[in-house]
Amino acid sequence: PIGELFWGTAGGYSGPSKFSDITVLDNEVYVALDKTRGRMFAYDDQGRNLWAFGGSGNMAGFFRSAASIEHAGYELMVLDSVEGSVTIFEPTEYGRLIYQATEQYQRGEYRASADTWQRVLQLNGNFELAYIGVGRALLREENYKEAMRYFKLANDEVNYSKAFQEQRKIWVEENIGWIFVILAAALALPLLIGRIKKVREELREA
């Protein structure tokens, strides 16, 4: 994780993110504090970005110099070293649902996790990680065909490939009888054609 993936010179800031501090929640979600722009970036235990917000400035929720971050439960506390102040952030319903879906998956509650990610999608239909979350839960439940659909929506080629391979195994197992029949026919057909030609030649020579 590197914070901002793209950056310009808006607001007088340029260059990549510079993390000044990091805190790890009990659910293994870790939040990094970007000193350059005063933004917070949260990642799950696989390094996938869950959310990002904040900024530099004098408005509420913004910082002149974001120096340190800590947490208490789901609450985040950020120290502004210039203002000498601490700002406390509580998660919204959207944020709590993301945490809930992540924790359910960690506990092996895959169906519940998928249902919670679906609720996240109702709030933000463009959140690719929610599609991946549903797909991963379906993958764990061995519902590979449906998992492929969600991974495709998320443009997740790696997990799509995993689901596709498993679905292909199922198809082969279900159709193994027909596969052997087709293979046997494909092998026998050239021999049969050759035999017919040989019989015709013998008849012509008789």
mmCIF file of C-alpha atoms in Angstrom:
data_model
loop_
_atom_site.group_PDB
_atom_site.id
_atom_site.type_symbol
_atom_site.label_atom_id
_atom_site.label_comp_id
_atom_site.label_asym_id
_atom_site.label_seq_id
_atom_site.Cartn_x
_atom_site.Cartn_y
_atom_site.Cartn_z
ATOM 1 C CA PRO A 1 0.000 0.000 0.000
ATOM 2 C CA ILE A 2 1.341 3.405 -0.970
ATOM 3 C CA GLY A 3 -1.519 5.793 -0.253
ATOM 4 C CA GLU A 4 -2.247 8.038 -3.213
ATOM 5 C CA LEU A 5 -1.825 6.173 -6.493
ATOM 6 C CA PHE A 6 -1.972 9.343 -8.583
ATOM 7 C CA TRP A 7 -1.079 12.854 -7.563
ATOM 8 C CA GLY A 8 -0.767 16.329 -8.983
ATOM 9 C CA THR A 9 -0.095 19.740 -7.504
ATOM 10 C CA ALA A 10 -3.618 20.586 -6.309
ATOM 11 C CA GLY A 11 -3.622 22.478 -3.007
ATOM 12 C CA GLY A 12 0.085 23.105 -3.202
ATOM 13 C CA TYR A 13 0.973 19.473 -2.440
ATOM 14 C CA SER A 14 2.872 17.205 -4.795
ATOM 15 C CA GLY A 15 4.579 13.847 -4.731
ATOM 16 C CA PRO A 16 3.567 10.510 -3.194
ATOM 17 C CA SER A 17 2.067 9.902 0.225
ATOM 18 C CA LYS A 18 4.362 9.901 3.243
ATOM 19 C CA PHE A 19 3.006 7.825 6.097
ATOM 20 C CA SER A 20 3.777 9.368 9.485
ATOM 21 C CA ASP A 21 2.010 6.723 11.584
ATOM 22 C CA ILE A 22 -0.086 3.564 11.457
ATOM 23 C CA THR A 23 -2.561 1.817 13.752
ATOM 24 C CA VAL A 24 -3.914 -1.737 13.556
ATOM 25 C CA LEU A 25 -7.487 -2.468 14.630
ATOM 26 C CA ASP A 26 -8.519 -5.678 16.380
ATOM 27 C CA ASN A 27 -9.982 -6.980 13.104
ATOM 28 C CA GLU A 28 -6.512 -6.668 11.466
ATOM 29 C CA VAL A 29 -7.590 -3.653 9.418
ATOM 30 C CA TYR A 30 -4.736 -1.159 9.510
ATOM 31 C CA VAL A 31 -5.023 2.581 8.968
ATOM 32 C CA ALA A 32 -2.055 4.610 7.723
ATOM 33 C CA LEU A 33 -1.808 8.390 8.145
ATOM 34 C CA ASP A 34 -0.489 10.415 5.214
ATOM 35 C CA LYS A 35 1.476 13.385 6.521
ATOM 36 C CA THR A 36 1.657 15.025 3.092
ATOM 37 C CA ARG A 37 -2.083 15.499 2.566
ATOM 38 C CA GLY A 38 -3.522 14.643 5.969
ATOM 39 C CA ARG A 39 -5.456 11.671 4.641
ATOM 40 C CA MET A 40 -6.131 8.275 6.229
ATOM 41 C CA PHE A 41 -5.946 5.049 4.226
ATOM 42 C CA ALA A 42 -7.420 1.802 5.567
ATOM 43 C CA TYR A 43 -6.399 -1.641 4.287
ATOM 44 C CA ASP A 44 -7.570 -5.162 5.099
ATOM 45 C CA ASP A 45 -5.256 -8.026 6.031
ATOM 46 C CA GLN A 46 -4.669 -8.714 2.304
ATOM 47 C CA GLY A 47 -3.522 -5.149 1.619
ATOM 48 C CA ARG A 48 -6.697 -4.113 -0.227
ATOM 49 C CA ASN A 49 -7.755 -0.501 0.226
ATOM 50 C CA LEU A 50 -11.050 -0.277 2.144
ATOM 51 C CA TRP A 51 -11.471 3.488 2.283
ATOM 52 C CA ALA A 52 -9.623 6.817 2.375
ATOM 53 C CA PHE A 53 -10.655 10.231 3.647
ATOM 54 C CA GLY A 54 -9.364 13.414 5.287
ATOM 55 C CA GLY A 55 -7.174 16.193 4.003
ATOM 56 C CA SER A 56 -5.014 19.209 4.825
ATOM 57 C CA GLY A 57 -6.626 22.489 5.861
ATOM 58 C CA ASN A 58 -8.440 24.325 8.643
ATOM 59 C CA MET A 59 -11.873 22.734 8.181
ATOM 60 C CA ALA A 60 -13.362 20.176 10.555
ATOM 61 C CA GLY A 61 -11.847 16.762 9.900
ATOM 62 C CA PHE A 62 -8.808 18.266 8.169
ATOM 63 C CA PHE A 63 -5.314 18.855 9.578
ATOM 64 C CA ARG A 64 -2.498 21.341 9.298
ATOM 65 C CA SER A 65 0.070 18.679 10.209
ATOM 66 C CA ALA A 66 -1.218 15.113 10.734
ATOM 67 C CA ALA A 67 1.427 13.599 12.995
ATOM 68 C CA SER A 68 0.012 10.519 14.733
ATOM 69 C CA ILE A 69 -2.972 8.152 14.682
ATOM 70 C CA GLU A 70 -4.393 5.771 17.286
ATOM 71 C CA HIS A 71 -7.634 3.850 17.723
ATOM 72 C CA ALA A 72 -10.073 2.832 20.454
ATOM 73 C CA GLY A 73 -12.383 0.161 19.110
ATOM 74 C CA TYR A 74 -13.545 1.520 15.771
ATOM 75 C CA GLU A 75 -12.872 5.142 16.686
ATOM 76 C CA LEU A 76 -9.807 6.808 15.160
ATOM 77 C CA MET A 77 -7.901 9.595 16.891
ATOM 78 C CA VAL A 78 -5.567 11.839 14.891
ATOM 79 C CA LEU A 79 -3.067 14.263 16.429
ATOM 80 C CA ASP A 80 -2.434 17.589 14.676
ATOM 81 C CA SER A 81 1.030 18.668 15.814
ATOM 82 C CA VAL A 82 0.594 22.283 14.681
ATOM 83 C CA GLU A 83 -2.828 22.832 16.236
ATOM 84 C CA GLY A 84 -1.992 20.726 19.273
ATOM 85 C CA SER A 85 -5.378 19.014 18.911
ATOM 86 C CA VAL A 86 -6.809 15.514 18.604
ATOM 87 C CA THR A 87 -9.709 14.796 16.253
ATOM 88 C CA ILE A 88 -11.869 11.736 16.926
ATOM 89 C CA PHE A 89 -13.610 9.976 14.026
ATOM 90 C CA GLU A 90 -16.487 7.518 14.427
ATOM 91 C CA PRO A 91 -17.352 5.136 11.563
ATOM 92 C CA THR A 92 -20.502 5.764 9.546
ATOM 93 C CA GLU A 93 -22.979 2.981 8.774
ATOM 94 C CA TYR A 94 -21.030 2.428 5.551
ATOM 95 C CA GLY A 95 -17.763 2.041 7.459
ATOM 96 C CA ARG A 96 -19.290 -0.278 10.058
ATOM 97 C CA LEU A 97 -20.682 -2.545 7.349
ATOM 98 C CA ILE A 98 -17.233 -2.820 5.747
ATOM 99 C CA TYR A 99 -15.739 -3.770 9.116
ATOM 100 C CA GLN A 100 -18.572 -6.232 9.752
ATOM 101 C CA ALA A 101 -18.193 -7.960 6.375
ATOM 102 C CA THR A 102 -14.437 -8.222 6.874
ATOM 103 C CA GLU A 103 -14.784 -9.721 10.358
ATOM 104 C CA GLN A 104 -17.479 -12.196 9.300
ATOM 105 C CA TYR A 105 -15.227 -13.517 6.554
ATOM 106 C CA GLN A 106 -12.344 -13.877 9.014
ATOM 107 C CA ARG A 107 -14.593 -15.941 11.320
ATOM 108 C CA GLY A 108 -15.589 -18.234 8.456
ATOM 109 C CA GLU A 109 -19.131 -16.827 8.252
ATOM 110 C CA TYR A 110 -18.987 -16.633 4.476
ATOM 111 C CA ARG A 111 -22.712 -16.407 3.726
ATOM 112 C CA ALA A 112 -23.181 -13.669 6.335
ATOM 113 C CA SER A 113 -20.141 -11.867 4.914
ATOM 114 C CA ALA A 114 -21.593 -11.981 1.401
ATOM 115 C CA ASP A 115 -24.927 -10.627 2.664
ATOM 116 C CA THR A 116 -23.179 -7.750 4.436
ATOM 117 C CA TRP A 117 -21.136 -6.892 1.349
ATOM 118 C CA GLN A 118 -24.428 -6.782 -0.554
ATOM 119 C CA ARG A 119 -25.631 -4.140 1.915
ATOM 120 C CA VAL A 120 -22.418 -2.203 1.252
ATOM 121 C CA LEU A 121 -23.187 -2.325 -2.469
ATOM 122 C CA GLN A 122 -26.607 -0.816 -1.799
ATOM 123 C CA LEU A 123 -24.792 2.220 -0.380
ATOM 124 C CA ASN A 124 -22.041 2.274 -2.997
ATOM 125 C CA GLY A 125 -22.651 0.283 -6.164
ATOM 126 C CA ASN A 126 -19.199 1.198 -7.538
ATOM 127 C CA PHE A 127 -17.194 -0.300 -4.666
ATOM 128 C CA GLU A 128 -15.161 -3.025 -6.386
ATOM 129 C CA LEU A 129 -13.930 -4.507 -3.109
ATOM 130 C CA ALA A 130 -17.536 -5.294 -2.137
ATOM 131 C CA TYR A 131 -17.950 -7.327 -5.339
ATOM 132 C CA ILE A 132 -14.698 -9.113 -4.531
ATOM 133 C CA GLY A 133 -15.937 -9.720 -0.978
ATOM 134 C CA VAL A 134 -19.123 -11.359 -2.249
ATOM 135 C CA GLY A 135 -17.117 -13.365 -4.770
ATOM 136 C CA ARG A 136 -14.639 -14.596 -2.147
ATOM 137 C CA ALA A 137 -17.484 -15.695 0.123
ATOM 138 C CA LEU A 138 -19.149 -17.570 -2.759
ATOM 139 C CA LEU A 139 -15.789 -19.130 -3.648
ATOM 140 C CA ARG A 140 -15.479 -20.467 -0.083
ATOM 141 C CA GLU A 141 -18.988 -21.917 -0.384
ATOM 142 C CA GLU A 142 -17.902 -23.623 -3.636
ATOM 143 C CA ASN A 143 -20.466 -21.624 -5.626
ATOM 144 C CA TYR A 144 -17.910 -21.041 -8.355
ATOM 145 C CA LYS A 145 -20.216 -20.016 -11.181
ATOM 146 C CA GLU A 146 -21.792 -17.198 -9.166
ATOM 147 C CA ALA A 147 -18.381 -16.205 -7.787
ATOM 148 C CA MET A 148 -17.107 -15.787 -11.344
ATOM 149 C CA ARG A 149 -19.896 -13.291 -12.029
ATOM 150 C CA TYR A 150 -18.917 -11.081 -9.098
ATOM 151 C CA PHE A 151 -15.190 -11.261 -9.834
ATOM 152 C CA LYS A 152 -15.950 -10.224 -13.414
ATOM 153 C CA LEU A 153 -17.892 -7.201 -12.137
ATOM 154 C CA ALA A 154 -14.872 -6.271 -10.013
ATOM 155 C CA ASN A 155 -12.376 -6.844 -12.863
ATOM 156 C CA ASP A 156 -10.565 -9.270 -10.541
ATOM 157 C CA GLU A 157 -8.767 -11.517 -13.022
ATOM 158 C CA VAL A 158 -6.834 -13.499 -10.386
ATOM 159 C CA ASN A 159 -9.842 -14.641 -8.370
ATOM 160 C CA TYR A 160 -11.918 -15.072 -11.541
ATOM 161 C CA SER A 161 -9.284 -17.499 -12.798
ATOM 162 C CA LYS A 162 -9.434 -19.466 -9.522
ATOM 163 C CA ALA A 163 -13.209 -19.756 -9.691
ATOM 164 C CA PHE A 164 -13.086 -20.674 -13.384
ATOM 165 C CA GLN A 165 -10.595 -23.492 -12.745
ATOM 166 C CA GLU A 166 -12.794 -24.963 -10.010
ATOM 167 C CA GLN A 167 -15.934 -24.656 -12.156
ATOM 168 C CA ARG A 168 -14.123 -26.367 -15.019
ATOM 169 C CA LYS A 169 -13.223 -29.294 -12.731
ATOM 170 C CA ILE A 170 -16.878 -29.702 -11.804
ATOM 171 C CA TRP A 171 -17.900 -29.631 -15.478
ATOM 172 C CA VAL A 172 -15.328 -32.294 -16.340
ATOM 173 C CA GLU A 173 -16.466 -34.529 -13.455
ATOM 174 C CA GLU A 174 -20.120 -34.182 -14.496
ATOM 175 C CA ASN A 175 -19.397 -34.926 -18.164
ATOM 176 C CA ILE A 176 -16.548 -37.426 -17.874
ATOM 177 C CA GLY A 177 -18.675 -40.195 -19.419
ATOM 178 C CA TRP A 178 -19.446 -38.188 -22.536
ATOM 179 C CA ILE A 179 -15.841 -37.051 -22.762
ATOM 180 C CA PHE A 180 -14.631 -40.667 -22.891
ATOM 181 C CA VAL A 181 -17.269 -41.541 -25.498
ATOM 182 C CA ILE A 182 -16.206 -38.609 -27.698
ATOM 183 C CA LEU A 183 -12.516 -39.463 -27.283
ATOM 184 C CA ALA A 184 -13.150 -43.124 -28.077
ATOM 185 C CA ALA A 185 -15.161 -42.140 -31.163
ATOM 186 C CA ALA A 186 -12.432 -39.760 -32.266
ATOM 187 C CA LEU A 187 -9.826 -42.525 -31.977
ATOM 188 C CA ALA A 188 -11.990 -45.212 -33.581
ATOM 189 C CA LEU A 189 -13.200 -43.135 -36.532
ATOM 190 C CA PRO A 190 -9.839 -43.012 -38.391
ATOM 191 C CA LEU A 191 -9.468 -46.785 -37.939
ATOM 192 C CA LEU A 192 -13.003 -47.358 -39.232
ATOM 193 C CA ILE A 193 -12.427 -45.126 -42.252
ATOM 194 C CA GLY A 194 -9.180 -46.936 -42.997
ATOM 195 C CA ARG A 195 -10.920 -50.304 -42.744
ATOM 196 C CA ILE A 196 -13.686 -49.200 -45.124
ATOM 197 C CA LYS A 197 -11.127 -48.010 -47.687
ATOM 198 C CA LYS A 198 -9.280 -51.299 -47.443
ATOM 199 C CA VAL A 199 -12.471 -53.310 -48.011
ATOM 200 C CA ARG A 200 -13.348 -51.188 -51.058
ATOM 201 C CA GLU A 201 -9.892 -51.750 -52.541
ATOM 202 C CA GLU A 202 -10.226 -55.500 -52.013
ATOM 203 C CA LEU A 203 -13.625 -55.499 -53.703
ATOM 204 C CA ARG A 204 -12.304 -53.583 -56.714
ATOM 205 C CA GLU A 205 -9.385 -56.019 -57.091
ATOM 206 C CA ALA A 206 -11.644 -59.122 -56.806
#
